[in-house]
Amino acid sequence: MTAPWTALVPAKPLARAKSRCAGLTPDARRSLAAAMLTDLVGRLRAVPAVRSVVVVTTDPEATGLALASGAAVTGSARATGLNDEVADALALVGGAAPATGLALVMGDLAGAGTADCATALALAARHRRAVVGDADGTGTTLLTLRDPADFRPFLGPGSLGRFRAAGYRDLGVAASSPLRRDVDTVAHLLSLPPHTLGPATRRWLAAFPPPGPRRGPSPLERRVGAP
């Protein structure tokens, strides 16, 4: 039987999001972050095993976007960084719904579809705590746990190795999976097969076409073997 999940999606203030997307205007970066968040919330809400989606933010713009997309919102003004924000959110949500699993999903997984998320959560249901690493094999894109007390403040550069060392089971998601391909740069976004992008992100690409032609596979594509 597939366990029910609450999916938590951290969202930094949209005005400060996607700062590594060189060549984009501040408005284009903000709207890209908003588009990816909108798509991911919609896709997570469509996963049968996900009981609710909670966006973790104190940003008014991200809050409005999350609520309009059908997610709940929680955020702590006293939190001093991503790890504090996530820890507070996990404790609050876990206390309110102790029978559900907790899945932390990064908000910039532009290619991760409903089926990708459903498959990963079905695998994670077998473990007390589990992790999915990014395409570089160093960062974390998805984290699951049963008890908020199991969370460790390792999010950030090099987090994957620290979570593994703390007993998080690597789910073994394929290197080519969109769940392993977070978007930090324009090149990351353009390396994703267009059909995997959600509708809001596709609309963003139509409105803000990145400058310059695409010139063959990016280093990320060569690494993960994407088309």
mmCIF file of C-alpha atoms in Angstrom:
data_model
loop_
_atom_site.group_PDB
_atom_site.id
_atom_site.type_symbol
_atom_site.label_atom_id
_atom_site.label_comp_id
_atom_site.label_asym_id
_atom_site.label_seq_id
_atom_site.Cartn_x
_atom_site.Cartn_y
_atom_site.Cartn_z
ATOM 1 C CA MET A 1 0.000 0.000 0.000
ATOM 2 C CA THR A 2 1.312 3.447 -0.921
ATOM 3 C CA ALA A 3 1.652 5.714 2.103
ATOM 4 C CA PRO A 4 0.042 9.173 2.030
ATOM 5 C CA TRP A 5 2.457 12.083 1.773
ATOM 6 C CA THR A 6 2.612 15.756 2.531
ATOM 7 C CA ALA A 7 4.916 17.423 0.009
ATOM 8 C CA LEU A 8 6.800 20.521 1.151
ATOM 9 C CA VAL A 9 8.327 22.862 -1.429
ATOM 10 C CA PRO A 10 10.733 25.585 -0.199
ATOM 11 C CA ALA A 11 10.471 28.894 -2.067
ATOM 12 C CA LYS A 12 12.838 31.794 -1.520
ATOM 13 C CA PRO A 13 11.590 35.337 -2.193
ATOM 14 C CA LEU A 14 10.878 35.401 -5.920
ATOM 15 C CA ALA A 15 12.661 38.728 -6.348
ATOM 16 C CA ARG A 16 15.907 37.012 -5.264
ATOM 17 C CA ALA A 17 15.397 33.681 -7.035
ATOM 18 C CA LYS A 18 17.457 32.247 -9.913
ATOM 19 C CA SER A 19 20.349 34.665 -9.356
ATOM 20 C CA ARG A 20 22.663 32.342 -11.317
ATOM 21 C CA CYS A 21 20.599 32.690 -14.495
ATOM 22 C CA ALA A 22 23.019 35.045 -16.206
ATOM 23 C CA GLY A 23 21.702 37.087 -19.104
ATOM 24 C CA LEU A 24 18.161 37.341 -17.749
ATOM 25 C CA THR A 25 16.586 40.514 -16.451
ATOM 26 C CA PRO A 26 15.417 40.593 -12.818
ATOM 27 C CA ASP A 27 11.814 40.310 -14.031
ATOM 28 C CA ALA A 28 12.643 37.296 -16.195
ATOM 29 C CA ARG A 29 14.382 35.555 -13.281
ATOM 30 C CA ARG A 30 11.473 36.265 -10.954
ATOM 31 C CA SER A 31 8.895 35.033 -13.439
ATOM 32 C CA LEU A 32 10.924 31.901 -14.222
ATOM 33 C CA ALA A 33 10.998 30.970 -10.531
ATOM 34 C CA ALA A 34 7.266 31.621 -10.332
ATOM 35 C CA ALA A 35 6.558 29.468 -13.396
ATOM 36 C CA MET A 36 8.576 26.501 -12.136
ATOM 37 C CA LEU A 37 6.966 26.701 -8.701
ATOM 38 C CA THR A 38 3.483 26.831 -10.242
ATOM 39 C CA ASP A 39 4.161 23.785 -12.399
ATOM 40 C CA LEU A 40 5.700 21.738 -9.605
ATOM 41 C CA VAL A 41 2.847 22.438 -7.193
ATOM 42 C CA GLY A 42 0.343 21.387 -9.846
ATOM 43 C CA ARG A 43 2.214 18.206 -10.637
ATOM 44 C CA LEU A 44 2.621 17.245 -6.981
ATOM 45 C CA ARG A 45 -1.077 17.852 -6.314
ATOM 46 C CA ALA A 46 -1.846 15.381 -9.113
ATOM 47 C CA VAL A 47 0.125 12.562 -7.421
ATOM 48 C CA PRO A 48 -2.512 10.218 -5.939
ATOM 49 C CA ALA A 49 -0.439 9.518 -2.805
ATOM 50 C CA VAL A 50 0.112 13.219 -2.022
ATOM 51 C CA ARG A 51 -2.502 14.367 0.455
ATOM 52 C CA SER A 52 -1.411 18.012 0.464
ATOM 53 C CA VAL A 53 1.273 20.352 -0.870
ATOM 54 C CA VAL A 54 2.775 22.997 1.404
ATOM 55 C CA VAL A 55 4.978 25.804 0.099
ATOM 56 C CA VAL A 56 7.537 26.922 2.664
ATOM 57 C CA THR A 57 7.988 30.672 2.333
ATOM 58 C CA THR A 58 7.502 34.052 3.983
ATOM 59 C CA ASP A 59 7.520 35.921 0.665
ATOM 60 C CA PRO A 60 4.128 37.558 -0.045
ATOM 61 C CA GLU A 61 4.437 37.016 -3.804
ATOM 62 C CA ALA A 62 5.338 33.332 -3.448
ATOM 63 C CA THR A 63 2.554 32.965 -0.881
ATOM 64 C CA GLY A 64 -0.046 34.344 -3.273
ATOM 65 C CA LEU A 65 1.215 32.133 -6.080
ATOM 66 C CA ALA A 66 1.126 29.019 -3.877
ATOM 67 C CA LEU A 67 -2.399 29.674 -2.642
ATOM 68 C CA ALA A 68 -3.619 30.345 -6.189
ATOM 69 C CA SER A 69 -2.081 27.015 -7.235
ATOM 70 C CA GLY A 70 -3.935 25.081 -4.541
ATOM 71 C CA ALA A 71 -1.115 24.680 -2.021
ATOM 72 C CA ALA A 72 -1.043 25.571 1.650
ATOM 73 C CA VAL A 73 1.697 27.871 2.953
ATOM 74 C CA THR A 74 3.846 27.935 6.049
ATOM 75 C CA GLY A 75 6.846 30.051 6.935
ATOM 76 C CA SER A 76 8.784 31.196 9.969
ATOM 77 C CA ALA A 77 9.971 34.779 10.293
ATOM 78 C CA ARG A 78 12.519 33.689 12.889
ATOM 79 C CA ALA A 79 14.244 31.217 10.558
ATOM 80 C CA THR A 80 17.679 32.401 9.449
ATOM 81 C CA GLY A 81 18.145 30.209 6.366
ATOM 82 C CA LEU A 82 16.829 27.321 4.302
ATOM 83 C CA ASN A 83 17.643 24.624 6.855
ATOM 84 C CA ASP A 84 15.906 26.493 9.672
ATOM 85 C CA GLU A 85 12.874 27.181 7.486
ATOM 86 C CA VAL A 86 12.602 23.534 6.483
ATOM 87 C CA ALA A 87 13.084 22.253 10.039
ATOM 88 C CA ASP A 88 10.315 24.515 11.348
ATOM 89 C CA ALA A 89 7.976 23.553 8.511
ATOM 90 C CA LEU A 90 8.592 19.835 8.956
ATOM 91 C CA ALA A 91 7.911 20.069 12.682
ATOM 92 C CA LEU A 92 4.689 22.006 12.135
ATOM 93 C CA VAL A 93 3.346 19.854 9.319
ATOM 94 C CA GLY A 94 4.498 16.612 10.907
ATOM 95 C CA GLY A 95 2.770 17.512 14.146
ATOM 96 C CA ALA A 96 -0.474 18.360 12.373
ATOM 97 C CA ALA A 97 -0.507 15.186 10.248
ATOM 98 C CA PRO A 98 1.587 12.545 12.054
ATOM 99 C CA ALA A 99 0.248 9.667 9.935
ATOM 100 C CA THR A 100 1.628 11.031 6.664
ATOM 101 C CA GLY A 101 5.105 10.838 5.227
ATOM 102 C CA LEU A 102 6.993 14.068 4.646
ATOM 103 C CA ALA A 103 8.568 14.780 1.264
ATOM 104 C CA LEU A 104 10.755 17.815 0.712
ATOM 105 C CA VAL A 105 10.890 18.665 -3.009
ATOM 106 C CA MET A 106 13.039 21.446 -4.469
ATOM 107 C CA GLY A 107 10.960 24.019 -6.340
ATOM 108 C CA ASP A 108 13.128 24.306 -9.460
ATOM 109 C CA LEU A 109 12.623 20.794 -10.846
ATOM 110 C CA ALA A 110 11.168 22.140 -14.077
ATOM 111 C CA GLY A 111 11.056 18.764 -15.848
ATOM 112 C CA ALA A 112 9.796 16.587 -13.001
ATOM 113 C CA GLY A 113 6.346 15.331 -13.919
ATOM 114 C CA THR A 114 3.603 13.773 -11.845
ATOM 115 C CA ALA A 115 4.691 10.242 -12.790
ATOM 116 C CA ASP A 116 8.317 10.971 -11.833
ATOM 117 C CA CYS A 117 7.241 12.212 -8.414
ATOM 118 C CA ALA A 118 4.795 9.339 -7.887
ATOM 119 C CA THR A 119 7.441 6.731 -8.708
ATOM 120 C CA ALA A 120 9.997 8.258 -6.331
ATOM 121 C CA LEU A 121 7.493 8.479 -3.488
ATOM 122 C CA ALA A 122 6.428 4.869 -4.019
ATOM 123 C CA LEU A 123 10.075 3.845 -3.654
ATOM 124 C CA ALA A 124 10.513 6.085 -0.623
ATOM 125 C CA ALA A 125 7.524 4.505 1.129
ATOM 126 C CA ARG A 126 9.751 1.486 1.848
ATOM 127 C CA HIS A 127 12.219 3.517 3.913
ATOM 128 C CA ARG A 128 12.159 5.608 7.066
ATOM 129 C CA ARG A 129 14.203 8.294 5.326
ATOM 130 C CA ALA A 130 15.449 8.616 1.768
ATOM 131 C CA VAL A 131 17.127 11.027 -0.621
ATOM 132 C CA VAL A 132 17.471 11.786 -4.339
ATOM 133 C CA GLY A 133 20.652 13.483 -5.509
ATOM 134 C CA ASP A 134 21.056 15.994 -8.304
ATOM 135 C CA ALA A 135 22.723 15.235 -11.636
ATOM 136 C CA ASP A 136 26.096 16.363 -10.294
ATOM 137 C CA GLY A 137 25.869 13.778 -7.518
ATOM 138 C CA THR A 138 26.506 16.337 -4.787
ATOM 139 C CA GLY A 139 23.245 18.197 -4.081
ATOM 140 C CA THR A 140 19.782 17.089 -3.019
ATOM 141 C CA THR A 141 16.560 17.446 -5.001
ATOM 142 C CA LEU A 142 14.147 15.330 -2.946
ATOM 143 C CA LEU A 143 14.176 14.194 0.674
ATOM 144 C CA THR A 144 11.656 11.978 2.483
ATOM 145 C CA LEU A 145 11.233 11.119 6.143
ATOM 146 C CA ARG A 146 8.650 9.841 8.583
ATOM 147 C CA ASP A 147 9.701 11.739 11.682
ATOM 148 C CA PRO A 148 10.580 15.455 11.557
ATOM 149 C CA ALA A 149 13.205 14.757 14.219
ATOM 150 C CA ASP A 150 15.178 12.811 11.590
ATOM 151 C CA PHE A 151 15.843 15.976 9.586
ATOM 152 C CA ARG A 152 19.428 17.192 9.604
ATOM 153 C CA PRO A 153 20.455 20.717 8.507
ATOM 154 C CA PHE A 154 22.572 19.567 5.581
ATOM 155 C CA LEU A 155 20.806 21.321 2.694
ATOM 156 C CA GLY A 156 23.269 23.233 0.552
ATOM 157 C CA PRO A 157 26.469 22.376 -1.342
ATOM 158 C CA GLY A 158 27.586 18.794 -0.720
ATOM 159 C CA SER A 159 24.353 17.839 0.997
ATOM 160 C CA LEU A 160 23.876 14.456 -0.678
ATOM 161 C CA GLY A 161 26.929 12.859 0.926
ATOM 162 C CA ARG A 162 25.969 14.183 4.349
ATOM 163 C CA PHE A 163 22.430 12.837 4.117
ATOM 164 C CA ARG A 164 23.706 9.440 2.998
ATOM 165 C CA ALA A 165 26.134 9.360 5.914
ATOM 166 C CA ALA A 166 23.248 10.182 8.260
ATOM 167 C CA GLY A 167 21.352 7.088 7.138
ATOM 168 C CA TYR A 168 19.185 8.418 4.341
ATOM 169 C CA ARG A 169 18.649 5.736 1.716
ATOM 170 C CA ASP A 170 19.578 6.739 -1.820
ATOM 171 C CA LEU A 171 16.533 5.883 -3.928
ATOM 172 C CA GLY A 172 18.652 5.084 -6.965
ATOM 173 C CA VAL A 173 16.661 7.288 -9.324
ATOM 174 C CA ALA A 174 18.122 7.078 -12.833
ATOM 175 C CA ALA A 175 20.676 9.713 -13.785
ATOM 176 C CA SER A 176 18.478 10.799 -16.700
ATOM 177 C CA SER A 177 15.412 11.380 -14.510
ATOM 178 C CA PRO A 178 14.060 14.961 -14.432
ATOM 179 C CA LEU A 179 13.945 14.567 -10.659
ATOM 180 C CA ARG A 180 17.723 14.858 -10.676
ATOM 181 C CA ARG A 181 17.871 17.946 -12.846
ATOM 182 C CA ASP A 182 17.289 21.124 -10.888
ATOM 183 C CA VAL A 183 17.459 24.401 -12.798
ATOM 184 C CA ASP A 184 20.090 26.811 -11.522
ATOM 185 C CA THR A 185 21.079 28.310 -14.879
ATOM 186 C CA VAL A 186 19.545 28.985 -18.280
ATOM 187 C CA ALA A 187 21.678 26.171 -19.716
ATOM 188 C CA HIS A 188 20.103 23.744 -17.225
ATOM 189 C CA LEU A 189 16.637 24.784 -18.386
ATOM 190 C CA LEU A 190 17.472 24.494 -22.078
ATOM 191 C CA SER A 191 18.987 21.044 -21.520
ATOM 192 C CA LEU A 192 15.616 19.639 -20.467
ATOM 193 C CA PRO A 193 13.539 17.999 -23.199
ATOM 194 C CA PRO A 194 10.772 20.519 -23.987
ATOM 195 C CA HIS A 195 7.994 17.956 -23.539
ATOM 196 C CA THR A 196 8.929 17.520 -19.868
ATOM 197 C CA LEU A 197 8.332 21.173 -19.018
ATOM 198 C CA GLY A 198 5.107 22.266 -17.381
ATOM 199 C CA PRO A 199 2.701 24.710 -19.051
ATOM 200 C CA ALA A 200 3.764 27.762 -17.031
ATOM 201 C CA THR A 201 7.433 27.169 -17.825
ATOM 202 C CA ARG A 202 6.651 26.687 -21.508
ATOM 203 C CA ARG A 203 4.770 29.995 -21.484
ATOM 204 C CA TRP A 204 7.789 31.607 -19.818
ATOM 205 C CA LEU A 205 10.063 30.332 -22.583
ATOM 206 C CA ALA A 206 7.740 31.834 -25.177
ATOM 207 C CA ALA A 207 7.693 35.185 -23.390
ATOM 208 C CA PHE A 208 11.379 35.332 -22.403
ATOM 209 C CA PRO A 209 13.360 33.376 -25.005
ATOM 210 C CA PRO A 210 16.942 33.172 -23.684
ATOM 211 C CA PRO A 211 19.454 34.969 -25.893
ATOM 212 C CA GLY A 212 21.601 33.070 -28.383
ATOM 213 C CA PRO A 213 21.069 29.815 -30.263
ATOM 214 C CA ARG A 214 21.316 26.447 -28.636
ATOM 215 C CA ARG A 215 24.543 24.834 -29.838
ATOM 216 C CA GLY A 216 24.290 21.118 -29.333
ATOM 217 C CA PRO A 217 24.247 19.163 -26.060
ATOM 218 C CA SER A 218 25.261 20.988 -22.909
ATOM 219 C CA PRO A 219 27.731 19.423 -20.444
ATOM 220 C CA LEU A 220 24.734 18.454 -18.282
ATOM 221 C CA GLU A 221 23.072 16.652 -21.195
ATOM 222 C CA ARG A 222 26.250 14.745 -21.990
ATOM 223 C CA ARG A 223 26.580 13.757 -18.348
ATOM 224 C CA VAL A 224 23.054 12.429 -17.891
ATOM 225 C CA GLY A 225 22.571 11.134 -21.448
ATOM 226 C CA ALA A 226 19.485 13.222 -22.154
ATOM 227 C CA PRO A 227 18.243 13.629 -25.721
#
